[in-house]
Structures are given as C-alpha cells and as structure tokens.
Amino acid sequence: GDSVTQMEGPVTLSEEAFLTINCTYTATGYPSLFWYVQYPGEGLQLLLKATKADDKGSNKGFEATYRKETTSFHLEKGSVQVSDSAVYFCALSDQRGRRALTFGSGTRLQVQP
Amino acid sequence: NAGVTQTPKFRILKIGQSMTLQCAQDMNHNYMYWYRQDPGMGLKLIYYSVGAGITDKGEVPNGYNVSRSTTEDFPLRLELAAPSQTSVYFCASIPGAAGNTIYFGEGSWLTVV
C-alpha cells in the first residue's frame, strides 16, 4: 500500500538557519503530495501541495518540489523563524478510489532565538 | 462557510462507555473521512465515505462505526471505549475531484479513563 517516510525529529535550528525536512513516498500511480503544519494544541493546516511531477509548491517561504524520479517531496525554507516551530507532516493522496491522505509520522521543528 | 464542524471538542469517557463524535460539512462534499492522531504520530484513517449511504473501513477501524445518511453528516460511533482509543480525532472532507485540497475539522480530544 501507499506509505510516506519522513526524517525523524526533533530538528533544532537557530533562527535564520536553512531548513530541510526530507520526505519520500511509495505509491502506485501518480499521487498528489502535501505538506501540513500543526501548531501545539491545534489541527492541521495545509502548508503547500503539488499535484504532478516537477511541480513546486510554495507558501510563506516554504518550498517543496515533486520529484518522481526519486519519489521525494522535501520541504525547504531559506531562513526559519521562531514562529515556524511546529510539527510538519508530509502526506500523499491517492488519485483513485478513496482519495484519502496517507501521512508520514511527522517531524517536530524547534527554532531557537 | 462554516467548513467542517466537529463536536465535542473535548470529552472524557470511562472504560466501556459509548459515545458519538459528530461531524458536519456545509460544502456539499462527497468524500468524508475520520482520522485519529495518537501522541507524536501521524494521522491514521479510521473510516471513509464516498457519498451518502456508502462507507468503508480505513486502516484502523476496530472499535468504531460510522454512518452516512446525508451528504452533510458523518458521525463516528465509539462502542465500549478502551484506553487505546485515547486520541485526537479529525474529520475531513473533499469534493472528490483529483487534486482537491482536503478540509479538516478542528479536532476532538478524547480521553478514555
């Protein structure tokens, strides 16, 4: 079945550092790929998405490129802020049948001033 | 639009009790989902529905039941609550077309003691 693998956290960075959170997936067909962010005690917010190979999703300084050849969708940000501290989830959506999201286990990011 | 509305937000149950988590969406979405999120983990699919009158199991359906009598409502029933069902529950919906963004409710925090 479909699966998503993320790098384990926590990831601890200083403010203004460069961020990369790795995400790889296994799926049949051509899934859509997503990054969600979850702040403490809150629900999930869509951060960005890409629906086909070579698409780049971007939002609030975060970027991720859909790489079909490496089955990856790594999240990057050039300069993180303390307010970016949260848990980040990579997910894929099958484009047939149930269209449900399959999530990775999440990566906690801690940004220190 | 209200989007996806879940009730209650918080609930404490005793072992063996039963309860229903309510979920309603006002966007006329065909697909609806129930996920659970255990501490430090990603979301796991419990049940889903592709339209009124149609439901099916996800990855972790044991101990739960659902119904979909209308397009708007997708309640999740917990029978004979167990401590292992302590979790945060998220309801979600999408229109159904490929690539659509999934809309999440704010979550229901359930503790079984």
JSON list of C-alpha atoms in Angstrom, two decimals, chain A residues 39-111:
[
{"chain": "A", "resi": 39, "resn": "TYR", "atom": "CA", "xyz": [0.95, 24.00, 15.96]},
{"chain": "A", "resi": 40, "resn": "PRO", "atom": "CA", "xyz": [0.59, 22.82, 19.58]},
{"chain": "A", "resi": 41, "resn": "GLY", "atom": "CA", "xyz": [-2.98, 22.03, 20.52]},
{"chain": "A", "resi": 42, "resn": "GLU", "atom": "CA", "xyz": [-4.29, 22.83, 17.06]},
{"chain": "A", "resi": 43, "resn": "GLY", "atom": "CA", "xyz": [-5.46, 20.99, 13.97]},
{"chain": "A", "resi": 44, "resn": "LEU", "atom": "CA", "xyz": [-3.66, 20.58, 10.67]},
{"chain": "A", "resi": 45, "resn": "GLN", "atom": "CA", "xyz": [-3.13, 23.44, 8.26]},
{"chain": "A", "resi": 46, "resn": "LEU", "atom": "CA", "xyz": [-2.24, 22.89, 4.64]},
{"chain": "A", "resi": 47, "resn": "LEU", "atom": "CA", "xyz": [1.16, 24.45, 4.01]},
{"chain": "A", "resi": 48, "resn": "LEU", "atom": "CA", "xyz": [1.67, 23.59, 0.34]},
{"chain": "A", "resi": 49, "resn": "LYS", "atom": "CA", "xyz": [0.90, 20.97, -2.27]},
{"chain": "A", "resi": 50, "resn": "ALA", "atom": "CA", "xyz": [1.97, 19.65, -5.66]},
{"chain": "A", "resi": 51, "resn": "THR", "atom": "CA", "xyz": [-0.20, 17.59, -7.95]},
{"chain": "A", "resi": 52, "resn": "LYS", "atom": "CA", "xyz": [2.19, 16.35, -10.63]},
{"chain": "A", "resi": 53, "resn": "ALA", "atom": "CA", "xyz": [5.85, 15.60, -11.24]},
{"chain": "A", "resi": 54, "resn": "ASP", "atom": "CA", "xyz": [8.23, 18.61, -11.23]},
{"chain": "A", "resi": 55, "resn": "ASP", "atom": "CA", "xyz": [5.57, 20.88, -9.70]},
{"chain": "A", "resi": 56, "resn": "LYS", "atom": "CA", "xyz": [6.88, 23.15, -6.96]},
{"chain": "A", "resi": 57, "resn": "GLY", "atom": "CA", "xyz": [4.56, 24.04, -4.11]},
{"chain": "A", "resi": 58, "resn": "SER", "atom": "CA", "xyz": [5.34, 27.17, -2.11]},
{"chain": "A", "resi": 59, "resn": "ASN", "atom": "CA", "xyz": [3.84, 29.17, 0.72]},
{"chain": "A", "resi": 60, "resn": "LYS", "atom": "CA", "xyz": [5.14, 31.50, 3.45]},
{"chain": "A", "resi": 61, "resn": "GLY", "atom": "CA", "xyz": [8.75, 30.98, 2.34]},
{"chain": "A", "resi": 62, "resn": "PHE", "atom": "CA", "xyz": [8.47, 27.18, 2.36]},
{"chain": "A", "resi": 63, "resn": "GLU", "atom": "CA", "xyz": [9.01, 25.21, -0.84]},
{"chain": "A", "resi": 64, "resn": "ALA", "atom": "CA", "xyz": [8.86, 21.59, -1.96]},
{"chain": "A", "resi": 65, "resn": "THR", "atom": "CA", "xyz": [9.32, 20.04, -5.40]},
{"chain": "A", "resi": 66, "resn": "TYR", "atom": "CA", "xyz": [7.59, 16.85, -6.54]},
{"chain": "A", "resi": 67, "resn": "ARG", "atom": "CA", "xyz": [10.43, 14.57, -7.69]},
{"chain": "A", "resi": 68, "resn": "LYS", "atom": "CA", "xyz": [9.00, 11.48, -9.34]},
{"chain": "A", "resi": 69, "resn": "GLU", "atom": "CA", "xyz": [12.41, 10.00, -10.20]},
{"chain": "A", "resi": 70, "resn": "THR", "atom": "CA", "xyz": [13.45, 9.96, -6.54]},
{"chain": "A", "resi": 71, "resn": "THR", "atom": "CA", "xyz": [9.90, 9.68, -5.11]},
{"chain": "A", "resi": 72, "resn": "SER", "atom": "CA", "xyz": [10.61, 12.63, -2.86]},
{"chain": "A", "resi": 73, "resn": "PHE", "atom": "CA", "xyz": [8.98, 15.85, -1.71]},
{"chain": "A", "resi": 74, "resn": "HIS", "atom": "CA", "xyz": [11.49, 17.52, 0.60]},
{"chain": "A", "resi": 75, "resn": "LEU", "atom": "CA", "xyz": [10.42, 20.65, 2.48]},
{"chain": "A", "resi": 76, "resn": "GLU", "atom": "CA", "xyz": [12.81, 23.62, 2.49]},
{"chain": "A", "resi": 77, "resn": "LYS", "atom": "CA", "xyz": [12.93, 27.13, 3.85]},
{"chain": "A", "resi": 78, "resn": "GLY", "atom": "CA", "xyz": [15.80, 29.52, 3.46]},
{"chain": "A", "resi": 79, "resn": "SER", "atom": "CA", "xyz": [15.54, 31.30, 6.81]},
{"chain": "A", "resi": 80, "resn": "VAL", "atom": "CA", "xyz": [13.44, 29.91, 9.65]},
{"chain": "A", "resi": 81, "resn": "GLN", "atom": "CA", "xyz": [11.82, 31.96, 12.39]},
{"chain": "A", "resi": 82, "resn": "VAL", "atom": "CA", "xyz": [10.85, 31.07, 15.94]},
{"chain": "A", "resi": 83, "resn": "SER", "atom": "CA", "xyz": [7.22, 31.17, 14.81]},
{"chain": "A", "resi": 84, "resn": "ASP", "atom": "CA", "xyz": [7.92, 28.24, 12.44]},
{"chain": "A", "resi": 85, "resn": "SER", "atom": "CA", "xyz": [8.29, 25.92, 15.44]},
{"chain": "A", "resi": 86, "resn": "ALA", "atom": "CA", "xyz": [5.67, 23.22, 14.89]},
{"chain": "A", "resi": 87, "resn": "VAL", "atom": "CA", "xyz": [5.21, 19.66, 13.68]},
{"chain": "A", "resi": 88, "resn": "TYR", "atom": "CA", "xyz": [5.35, 19.16, 9.92]},
{"chain": "A", "resi": 89, "resn": "PHE", "atom": "CA", "xyz": [3.59, 16.28, 8.17]},
{"chain": "A", "resi": 90, "resn": "CYS", "atom": "CA", "xyz": [4.22, 15.04, 4.66]},
{"chain": "A", "resi": 91, "resn": "ALA", "atom": "CA", "xyz": [1.25, 13.32, 3.04]},
{"chain": "A", "resi": 92, "resn": "LEU", "atom": "CA", "xyz": [0.09, 11.86, -0.25]},
{"chain": "A", "resi": 93, "resn": "SER", "atom": "CA", "xyz": [-3.34, 11.48, -1.72]},
{"chain": "A", "resi": 94, "resn": "ASP", "atom": "CA", "xyz": [-4.24, 8.64, -3.98]},
{"chain": "A", "resi": 95, "resn": "GLN", "atom": "CA", "xyz": [-5.97, 9.94, -7.07]},
{"chain": "A", "resi": 96, "resn": "ARG", "atom": "CA", "xyz": [-8.24, 6.94, -7.49]},
{"chain": "A", "resi": 97, "resn": "GLY", "atom": "CA", "xyz": [-10.76, 5.29, -5.24]},
{"chain": "A", "resi": 98, "resn": "ARG", "atom": "CA", "xyz": [-10.97, 6.72, -1.76]},
{"chain": "A", "resi": 99, "resn": "ARG", "atom": "CA", "xyz": [-8.72, 9.78, -2.31]},
{"chain": "A", "resi": 100, "resn": "ALA", "atom": "CA", "xyz": [-7.69, 9.60, 1.33]},
{"chain": "A", "resi": 101, "resn": "LEU", "atom": "CA", "xyz": [-4.47, 11.11, 2.68]},
{"chain": "A", "resi": 102, "resn": "THR", "atom": "CA", "xyz": [-1.65, 8.88, 3.86]},
{"chain": "A", "resi": 103, "resn": "PHE", "atom": "CA", "xyz": [0.54, 10.69, 6.38]},
{"chain": "A", "resi": 104, "resn": "GLY", "atom": "CA", "xyz": [4.12, 10.43, 7.49]},
{"chain": "A", "resi": 105, "resn": "SER", "atom": "CA", "xyz": [4.81, 10.30, 11.21]},
{"chain": "A", "resi": 106, "resn": "GLY", "atom": "CA", "xyz": [5.66, 13.98, 11.43]},
{"chain": "A", "resi": 107, "resn": "THR", "atom": "CA", "xyz": [8.82, 15.97, 12.13]},
{"chain": "A", "resi": 108, "resn": "ARG", "atom": "CA", "xyz": [8.99, 18.37, 15.04]},
{"chain": "A", "resi": 109, "resn": "LEU", "atom": "CA", "xyz": [10.88, 21.59, 14.30]},
{"chain": "A", "resi": 110, "resn": "GLN", "atom": "CA", "xyz": [12.21, 23.71, 17.15]},
{"chain": "A", "resi": 111, "resn": "VAL", "atom": "CA", "xyz": [13.65, 27.10, 16.23]}
]
